[in-house]
Short mmCIF file of C-alpha atoms and ligand atoms in Angstrom, two decimals:
data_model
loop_
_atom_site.label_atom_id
_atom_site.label_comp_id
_atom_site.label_asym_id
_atom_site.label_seq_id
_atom_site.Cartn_x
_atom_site.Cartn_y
_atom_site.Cartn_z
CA UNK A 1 33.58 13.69 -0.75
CA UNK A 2 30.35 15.12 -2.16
CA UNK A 3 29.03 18.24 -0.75
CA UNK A 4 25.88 17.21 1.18
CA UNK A 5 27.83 15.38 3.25
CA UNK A 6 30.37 17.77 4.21
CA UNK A 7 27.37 20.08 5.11
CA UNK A 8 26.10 17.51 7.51
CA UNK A 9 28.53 18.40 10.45
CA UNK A 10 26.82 21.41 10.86
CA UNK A 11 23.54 21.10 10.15
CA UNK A 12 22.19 20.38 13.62
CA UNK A 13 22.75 22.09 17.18
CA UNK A 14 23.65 19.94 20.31
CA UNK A 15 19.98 20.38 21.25
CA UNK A 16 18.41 19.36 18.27
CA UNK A 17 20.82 16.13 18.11
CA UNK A 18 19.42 14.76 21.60
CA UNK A 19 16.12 14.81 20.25
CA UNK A 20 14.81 11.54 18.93
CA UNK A 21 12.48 11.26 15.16
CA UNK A 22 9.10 10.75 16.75
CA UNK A 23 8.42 8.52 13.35
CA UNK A 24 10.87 5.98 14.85
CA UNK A 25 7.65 5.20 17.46
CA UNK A 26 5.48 2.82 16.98
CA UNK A 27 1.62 3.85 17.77
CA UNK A 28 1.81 1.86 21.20
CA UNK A 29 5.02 3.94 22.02
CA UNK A 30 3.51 7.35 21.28
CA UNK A 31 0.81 6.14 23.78
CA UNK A 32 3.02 5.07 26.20
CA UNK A 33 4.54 8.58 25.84
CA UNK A 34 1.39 10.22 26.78
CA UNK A 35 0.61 8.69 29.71
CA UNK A 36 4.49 8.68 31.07
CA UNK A 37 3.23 12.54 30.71
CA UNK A 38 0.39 12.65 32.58
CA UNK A 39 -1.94 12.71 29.38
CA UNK A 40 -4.26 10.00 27.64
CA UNK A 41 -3.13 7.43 25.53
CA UNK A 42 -5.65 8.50 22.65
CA UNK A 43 -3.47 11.88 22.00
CA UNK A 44 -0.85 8.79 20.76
CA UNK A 45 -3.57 8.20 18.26
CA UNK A 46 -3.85 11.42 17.39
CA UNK A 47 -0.79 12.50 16.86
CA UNK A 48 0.40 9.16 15.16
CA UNK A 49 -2.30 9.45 12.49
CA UNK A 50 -1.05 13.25 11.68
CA UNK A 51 2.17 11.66 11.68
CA UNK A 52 1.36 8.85 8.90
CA UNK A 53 -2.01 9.58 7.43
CA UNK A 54 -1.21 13.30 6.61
CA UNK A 55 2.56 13.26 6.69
CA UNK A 56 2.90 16.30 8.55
CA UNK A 57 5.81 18.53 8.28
CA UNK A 58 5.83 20.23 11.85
CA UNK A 59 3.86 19.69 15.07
CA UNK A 60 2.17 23.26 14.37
CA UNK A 61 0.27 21.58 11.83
CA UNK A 62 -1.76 19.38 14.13
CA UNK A 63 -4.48 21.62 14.71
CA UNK A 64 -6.53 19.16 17.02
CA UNK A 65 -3.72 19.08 19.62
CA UNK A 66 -3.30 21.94 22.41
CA UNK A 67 -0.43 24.17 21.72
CA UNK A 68 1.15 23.20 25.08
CA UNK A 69 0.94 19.74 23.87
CA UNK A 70 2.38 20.55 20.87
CA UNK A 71 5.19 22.58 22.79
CA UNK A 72 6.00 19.53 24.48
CA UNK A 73 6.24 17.12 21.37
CA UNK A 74 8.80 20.08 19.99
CA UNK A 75 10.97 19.86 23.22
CA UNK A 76 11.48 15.71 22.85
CA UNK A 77 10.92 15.35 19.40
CA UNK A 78 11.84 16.19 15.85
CA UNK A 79 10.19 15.08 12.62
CA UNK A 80 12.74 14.02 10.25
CA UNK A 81 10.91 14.38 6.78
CA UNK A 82 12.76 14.33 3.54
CA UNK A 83 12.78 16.97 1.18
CA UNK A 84 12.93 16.54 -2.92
CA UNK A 85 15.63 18.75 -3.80
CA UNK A 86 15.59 18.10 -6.98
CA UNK A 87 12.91 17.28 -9.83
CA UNK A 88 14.11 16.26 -13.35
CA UNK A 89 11.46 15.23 -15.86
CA UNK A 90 12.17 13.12 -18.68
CA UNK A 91 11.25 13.06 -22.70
CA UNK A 92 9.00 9.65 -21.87
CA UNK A 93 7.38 11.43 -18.53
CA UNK A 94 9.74 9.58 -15.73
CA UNK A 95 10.27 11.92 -13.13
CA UNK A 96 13.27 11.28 -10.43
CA UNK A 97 13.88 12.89 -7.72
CA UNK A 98 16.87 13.96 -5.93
CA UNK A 99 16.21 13.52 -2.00
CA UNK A 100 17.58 15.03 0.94
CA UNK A 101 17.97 13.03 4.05
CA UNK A 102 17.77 14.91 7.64
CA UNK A 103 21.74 14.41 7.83
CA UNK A 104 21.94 16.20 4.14
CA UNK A 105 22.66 12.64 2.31
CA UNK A 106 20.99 12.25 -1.23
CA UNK A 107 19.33 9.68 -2.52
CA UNK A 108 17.19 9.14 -5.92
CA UNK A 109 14.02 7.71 -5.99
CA UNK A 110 11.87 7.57 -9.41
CA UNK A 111 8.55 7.72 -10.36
CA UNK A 112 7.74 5.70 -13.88
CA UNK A 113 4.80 6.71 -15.45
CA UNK A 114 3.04 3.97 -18.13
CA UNK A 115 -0.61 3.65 -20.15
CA UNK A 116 -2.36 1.82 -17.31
CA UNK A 117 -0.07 2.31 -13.91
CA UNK A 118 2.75 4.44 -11.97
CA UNK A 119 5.58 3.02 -10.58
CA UNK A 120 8.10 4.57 -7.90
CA UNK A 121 10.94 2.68 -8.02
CA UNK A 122 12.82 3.71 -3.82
CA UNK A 123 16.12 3.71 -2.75
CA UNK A 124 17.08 1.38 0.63
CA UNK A 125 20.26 2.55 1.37
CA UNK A 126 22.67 5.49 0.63
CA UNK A 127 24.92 4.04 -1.69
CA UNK A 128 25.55 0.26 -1.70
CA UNK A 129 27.79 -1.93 -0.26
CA UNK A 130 28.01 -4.83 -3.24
CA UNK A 131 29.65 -3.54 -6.57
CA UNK A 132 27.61 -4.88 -9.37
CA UNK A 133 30.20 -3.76 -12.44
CA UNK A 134 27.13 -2.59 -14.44
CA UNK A 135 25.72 -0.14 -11.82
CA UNK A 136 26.81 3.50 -11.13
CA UNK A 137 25.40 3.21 -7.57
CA UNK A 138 28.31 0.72 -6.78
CA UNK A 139 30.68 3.50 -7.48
CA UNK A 140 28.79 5.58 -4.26
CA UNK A 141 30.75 4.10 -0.85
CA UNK A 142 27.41 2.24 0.89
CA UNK A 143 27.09 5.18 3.39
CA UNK A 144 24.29 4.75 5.43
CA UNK A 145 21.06 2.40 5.68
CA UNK A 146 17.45 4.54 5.40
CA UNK A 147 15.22 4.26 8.00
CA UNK A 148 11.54 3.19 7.46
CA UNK A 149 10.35 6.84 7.30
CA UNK A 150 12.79 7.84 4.91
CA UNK A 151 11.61 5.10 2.51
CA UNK A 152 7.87 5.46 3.70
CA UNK A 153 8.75 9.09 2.15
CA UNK A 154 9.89 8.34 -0.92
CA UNK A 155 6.83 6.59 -1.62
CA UNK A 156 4.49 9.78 -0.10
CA UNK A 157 6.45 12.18 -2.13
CA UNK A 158 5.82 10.07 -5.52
CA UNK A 159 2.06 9.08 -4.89
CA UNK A 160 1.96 12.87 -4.56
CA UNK A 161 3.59 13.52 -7.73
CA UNK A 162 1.48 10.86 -9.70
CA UNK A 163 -1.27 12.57 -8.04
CA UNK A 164 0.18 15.97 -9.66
CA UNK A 165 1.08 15.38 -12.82
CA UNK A 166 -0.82 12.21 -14.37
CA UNK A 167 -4.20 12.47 -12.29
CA UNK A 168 -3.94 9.05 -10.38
CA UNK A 169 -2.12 7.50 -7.49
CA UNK A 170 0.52 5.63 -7.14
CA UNK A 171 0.06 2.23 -8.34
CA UNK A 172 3.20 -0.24 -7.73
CA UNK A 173 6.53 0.07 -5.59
CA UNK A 174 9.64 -1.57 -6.50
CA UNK A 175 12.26 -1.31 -4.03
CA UNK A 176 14.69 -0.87 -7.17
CA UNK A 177 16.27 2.10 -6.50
CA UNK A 178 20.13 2.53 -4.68
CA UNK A 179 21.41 0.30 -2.16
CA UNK A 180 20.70 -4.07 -1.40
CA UNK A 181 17.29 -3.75 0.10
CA UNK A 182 18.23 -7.11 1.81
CA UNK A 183 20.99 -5.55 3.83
CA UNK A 184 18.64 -2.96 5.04
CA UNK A 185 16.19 -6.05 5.71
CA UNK A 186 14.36 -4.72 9.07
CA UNK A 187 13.93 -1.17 8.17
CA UNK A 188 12.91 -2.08 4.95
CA UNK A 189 9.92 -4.52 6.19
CA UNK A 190 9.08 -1.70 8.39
CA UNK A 191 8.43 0.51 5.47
CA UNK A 192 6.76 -2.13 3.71
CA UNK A 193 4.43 -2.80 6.34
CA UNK A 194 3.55 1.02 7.41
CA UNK A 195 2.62 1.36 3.13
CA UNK A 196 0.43 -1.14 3.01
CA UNK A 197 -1.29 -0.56 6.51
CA UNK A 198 -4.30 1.41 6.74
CA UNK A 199 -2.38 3.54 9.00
CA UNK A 200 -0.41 4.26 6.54
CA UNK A 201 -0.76 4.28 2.38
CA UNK A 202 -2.99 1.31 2.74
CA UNK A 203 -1.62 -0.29 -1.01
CA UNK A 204 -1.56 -3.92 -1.02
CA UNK A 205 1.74 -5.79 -0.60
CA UNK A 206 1.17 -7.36 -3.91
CA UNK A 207 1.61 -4.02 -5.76
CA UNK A 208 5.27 -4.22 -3.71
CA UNK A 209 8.24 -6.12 -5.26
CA UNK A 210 11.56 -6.27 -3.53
CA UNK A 211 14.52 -6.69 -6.12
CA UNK A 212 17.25 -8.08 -4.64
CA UNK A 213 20.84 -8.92 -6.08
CA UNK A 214 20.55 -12.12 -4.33
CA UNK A 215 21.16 -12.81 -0.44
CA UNK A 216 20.29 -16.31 0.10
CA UNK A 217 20.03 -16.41 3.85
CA UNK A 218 17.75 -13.17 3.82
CA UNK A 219 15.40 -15.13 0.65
CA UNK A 220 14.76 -17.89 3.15
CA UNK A 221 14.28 -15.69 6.25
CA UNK A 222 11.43 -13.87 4.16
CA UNK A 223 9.84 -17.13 3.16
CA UNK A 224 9.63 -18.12 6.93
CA UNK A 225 8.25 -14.81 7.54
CA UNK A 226 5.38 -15.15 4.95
CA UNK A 227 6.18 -11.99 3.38
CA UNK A 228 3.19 -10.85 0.86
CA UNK A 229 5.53 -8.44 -1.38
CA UNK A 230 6.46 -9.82 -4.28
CA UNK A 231 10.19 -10.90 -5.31
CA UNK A 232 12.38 -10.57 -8.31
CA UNK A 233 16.47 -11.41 -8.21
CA UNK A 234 18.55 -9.35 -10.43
CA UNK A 235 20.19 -12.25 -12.10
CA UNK A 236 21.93 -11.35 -15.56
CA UNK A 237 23.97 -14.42 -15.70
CA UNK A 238 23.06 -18.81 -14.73
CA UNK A 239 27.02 -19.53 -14.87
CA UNK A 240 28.72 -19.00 -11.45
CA UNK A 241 32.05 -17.87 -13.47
CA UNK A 242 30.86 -14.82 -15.62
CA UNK A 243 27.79 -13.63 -12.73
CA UNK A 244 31.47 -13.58 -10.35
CA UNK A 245 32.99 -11.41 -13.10
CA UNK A 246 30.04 -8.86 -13.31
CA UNK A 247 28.37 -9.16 -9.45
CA UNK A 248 31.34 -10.21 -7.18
CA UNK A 249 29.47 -11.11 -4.35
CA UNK A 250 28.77 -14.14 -6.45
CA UNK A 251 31.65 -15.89 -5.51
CA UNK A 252 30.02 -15.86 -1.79
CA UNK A 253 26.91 -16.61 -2.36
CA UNK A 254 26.88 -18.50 -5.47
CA UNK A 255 24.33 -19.74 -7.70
CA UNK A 256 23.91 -23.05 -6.11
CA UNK A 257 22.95 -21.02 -2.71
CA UNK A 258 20.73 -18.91 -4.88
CA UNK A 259 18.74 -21.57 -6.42
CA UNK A 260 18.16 -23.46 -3.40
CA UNK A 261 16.67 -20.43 -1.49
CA UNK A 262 14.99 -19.49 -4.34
CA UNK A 263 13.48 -23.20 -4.48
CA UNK A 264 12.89 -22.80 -0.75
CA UNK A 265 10.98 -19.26 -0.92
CA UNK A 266 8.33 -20.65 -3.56
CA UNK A 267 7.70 -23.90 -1.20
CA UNK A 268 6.56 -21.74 1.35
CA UNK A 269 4.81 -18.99 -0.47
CA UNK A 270 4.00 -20.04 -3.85
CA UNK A 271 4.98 -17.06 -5.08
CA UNK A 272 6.32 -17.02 -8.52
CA UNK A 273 10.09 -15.10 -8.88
CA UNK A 274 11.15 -12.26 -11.55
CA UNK A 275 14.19 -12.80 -12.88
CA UNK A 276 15.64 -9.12 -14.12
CA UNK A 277 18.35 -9.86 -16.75
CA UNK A 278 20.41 -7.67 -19.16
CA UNK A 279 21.29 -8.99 -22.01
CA UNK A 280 25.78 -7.27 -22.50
CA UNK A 281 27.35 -7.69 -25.91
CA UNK A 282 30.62 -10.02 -25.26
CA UNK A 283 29.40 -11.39 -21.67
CA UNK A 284 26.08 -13.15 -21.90
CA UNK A 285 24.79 -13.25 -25.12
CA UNK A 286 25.70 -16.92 -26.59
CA UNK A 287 23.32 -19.51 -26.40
CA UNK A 288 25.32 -21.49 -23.93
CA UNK A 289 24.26 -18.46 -21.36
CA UNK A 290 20.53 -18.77 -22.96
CA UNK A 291 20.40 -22.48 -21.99
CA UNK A 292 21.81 -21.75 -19.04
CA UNK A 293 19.05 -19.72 -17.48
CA UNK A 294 16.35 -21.51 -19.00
CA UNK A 295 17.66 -23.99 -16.74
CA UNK A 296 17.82 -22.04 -13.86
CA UNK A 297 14.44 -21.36 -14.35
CA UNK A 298 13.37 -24.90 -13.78
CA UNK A 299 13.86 -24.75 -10.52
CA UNK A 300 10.85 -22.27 -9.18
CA UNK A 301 7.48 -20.85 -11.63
CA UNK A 302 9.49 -18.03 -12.65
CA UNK A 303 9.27 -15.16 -14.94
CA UNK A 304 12.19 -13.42 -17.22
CA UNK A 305 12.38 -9.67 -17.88
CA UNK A 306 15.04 -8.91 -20.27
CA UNK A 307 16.11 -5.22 -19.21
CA UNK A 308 17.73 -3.00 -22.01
CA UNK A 309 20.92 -1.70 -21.08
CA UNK A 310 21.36 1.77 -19.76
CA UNK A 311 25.03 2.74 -20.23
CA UNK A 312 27.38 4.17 -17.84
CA UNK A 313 30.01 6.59 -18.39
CA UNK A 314 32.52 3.97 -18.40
CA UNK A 315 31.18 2.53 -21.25
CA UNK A 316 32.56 -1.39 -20.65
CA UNK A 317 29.13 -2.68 -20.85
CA UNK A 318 27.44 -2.61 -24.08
CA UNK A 319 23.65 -3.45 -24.92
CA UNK A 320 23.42 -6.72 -26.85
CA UNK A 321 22.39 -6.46 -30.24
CA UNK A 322 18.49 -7.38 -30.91
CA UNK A 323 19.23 -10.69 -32.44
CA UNK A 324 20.51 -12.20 -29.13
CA UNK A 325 17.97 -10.68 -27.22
CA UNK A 326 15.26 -11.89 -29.55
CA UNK A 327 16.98 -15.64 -28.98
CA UNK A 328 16.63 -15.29 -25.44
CA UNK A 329 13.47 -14.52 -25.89
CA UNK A 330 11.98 -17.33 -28.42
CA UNK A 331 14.67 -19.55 -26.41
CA UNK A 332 12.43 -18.58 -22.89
CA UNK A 333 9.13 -18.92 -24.83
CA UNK A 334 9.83 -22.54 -26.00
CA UNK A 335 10.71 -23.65 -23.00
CA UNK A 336 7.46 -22.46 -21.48
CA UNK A 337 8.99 -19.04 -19.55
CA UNK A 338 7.15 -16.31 -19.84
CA UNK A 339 9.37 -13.42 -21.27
CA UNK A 340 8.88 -9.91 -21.50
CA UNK A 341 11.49 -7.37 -22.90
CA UNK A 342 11.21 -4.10 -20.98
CA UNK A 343 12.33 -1.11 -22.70
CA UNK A 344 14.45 2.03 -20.98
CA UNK A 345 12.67 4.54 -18.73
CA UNK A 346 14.13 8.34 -18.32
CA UNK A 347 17.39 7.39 -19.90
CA UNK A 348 17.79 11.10 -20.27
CA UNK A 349 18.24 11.97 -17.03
CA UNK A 350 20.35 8.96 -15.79
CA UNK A 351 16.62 8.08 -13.86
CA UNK A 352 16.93 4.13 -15.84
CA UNK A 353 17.95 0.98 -14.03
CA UNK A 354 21.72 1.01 -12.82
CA UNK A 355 22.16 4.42 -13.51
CA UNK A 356 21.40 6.26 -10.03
CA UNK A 357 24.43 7.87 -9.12
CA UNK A 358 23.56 11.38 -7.45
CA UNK A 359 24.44 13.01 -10.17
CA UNK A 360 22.53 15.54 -9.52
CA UNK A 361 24.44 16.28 -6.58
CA UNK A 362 26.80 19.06 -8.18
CA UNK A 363 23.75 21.16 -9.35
CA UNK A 364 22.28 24.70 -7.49
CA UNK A 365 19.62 23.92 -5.81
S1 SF4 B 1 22.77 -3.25 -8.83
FE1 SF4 B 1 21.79 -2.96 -6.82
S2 SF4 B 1 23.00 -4.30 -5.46
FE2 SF4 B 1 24.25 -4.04 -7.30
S3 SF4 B 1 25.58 -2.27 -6.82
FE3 SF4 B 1 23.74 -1.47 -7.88
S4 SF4 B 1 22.38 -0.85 -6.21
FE4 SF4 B 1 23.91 -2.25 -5.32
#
């Protein structure tokens, strides 16, 4: 058991635990609250935009509200922010972040830093429930789901940090971090919606990409819900029996049910899907695997990112050698996919893809 959570049994009194996170309101609730107390509904306004726009710590801070008011916010409320613990900085300029949650759970979220934008890559959930073989946040039990504010934060705290240490905001989310994002489905649409409201970040849902392991029935229920985020699958294999051996989930929702929502989500939104595929020495790198994801991507416009390997302590996974990547590649490009191989980010400091694992979590803080 790690040690933030032991800590969490104490960290509240009885008091403090009957108080609800104001930032689980919506603005018409925080109006509603105001006149159930006697006051007008604009002081909802008020205090929502302090809430979101400036992503204030403590009701003391909103200057423009009474101090009785603000008394009485303090008595029903608490503001649950998150709190970086933890900033490691790597040779190539990543930055990731250890956060704290208000129940003392960690979670890593990562800032990405290239010539012409920044990427934060969030976390949706503490830990994960699937158990990709490849990915040290599998080995973290799936402890928790974030709630929109805690994700909303993530993304404050590394617009902030862009802001800080390469001169210029935030540019792109991908909701690439720890946990399914599809099993955290409603909180995460929250979050997505309060970024890209002018209430909120106001960044365009086309700067957002979901990554998702693949969850067919939650692929379709997007589609019907005209999402405008962007979507990319983590797929790494096109044959049913070796994506089983290396995402086990696979043998529930296979690649049959995978395809067809996949085929269903660009009907309704015309959006064109990412594949994100690592290329493991021994496991996918013959050409009968090549052919069979540039059939795959028949199915939907699609695009392939070939992901270099980021290794694990385990060390069962090995990066494929750069001849079979370069066949997947010229394989891809004949066929008319566009291909792009995307080197590692902050391998350094275990900040790369698959490698979040709260390690961290045994350092002084
Ligand atoms: S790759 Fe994603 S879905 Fe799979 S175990 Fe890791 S965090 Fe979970």
């Amino acid at each position: 058991m790690n040690s933030y959570r032991t800590g969490r049994i104490f960290c509240f009194g009885t008091m403090e635990k009957k108080k609800k996170d104001i930032r689980a309101l919506t603005s018409e609730q925080l109006r509603e609250f105001f006149i159930g107390q006697g006051d007008q509904p604009f002081r909802g306004n008020q205090v929502y935009e302090w809430l979101w726009q400036k992503s204030v710590h403590s009701f003391d801070a909103m200057t423009n509200i009474s101090k009785e008011t603000r008394q009485l916010l303090e008595d029903h409320f608490v503001i649950n922010h998150i709190k970086v613990d933890q900033l490691q900085r790597s040779r190539d300029g990543t930055i990731k972040n250890a956060v704290r949650l208000y129940d003392d759970l960690i979670v890593e979220s990562v800032l990405i830093p290239t010539a012409t934008r920044t990427t934060a890559c969030v976390s949706s959930q503490v830990g994960c429930s699937l158990d990709c073989k490849f990915c040290a946040t599998s080995r973290l039990k799936r402890m928790r789901n974030l709630n929109p504010d805690e994700i909303y934060d993530q993304v404050v705290a590394i617009d902030n940090e862009s802001r800080l240490y390469f001169d210029r905001p935030l540019s792109n989310i991908v909701f690439m971090g720890m946990g399914e994002p599809l099993m955290n489905y409603n909180n995460v649409l929250k979050a997505i919606e309060k970024i890209s409201s002018p209430e909120g970040l106001g960044m365009s849902p086309r700067r957002i990409t979901v990554s998702t392991s693949g969850v067919p029935r939650m692929i379709r229920k997007m589609a019907d819900e005209g999402v405008k985020f962007k979507l990319a699958v983590s797929l790494h294999s096109a044959i049913d029996e070796i994506r089983t051996s290396i995402m086990p989930f696979n043998a529930t929702f296979t690649l049959t049910d995978l395809r067809e929502s996949l085929q269903y989500w660009y009907q309704k939104t015309r959006s064109r899907i990412t594949y994100e595929y690592v290329v493991w020495e021994g496991i996918n790198d013959t050409q009968k695997d090549i052919d069979a994801l540039v059939d795959f991507c028949r199915f939907a416009p699609s695009k392939v990112n070939l992901i270099e390997y980021n290794p694990i302590d385990d060390g069962k996974f090995k990066q494929a050698s750069v001849k079979a990547v370069q066949e997947y590649r010229d394989t891809l490009e004949q066929n008319g996919i566009i291909v792009t191989v995307r080197r590692s980010r902050g391998q350094d400091i275990d900040a790369a893809c698959g490698q979040l694992a709260n390690k961290s979590e045994n350092t002084e803080f």
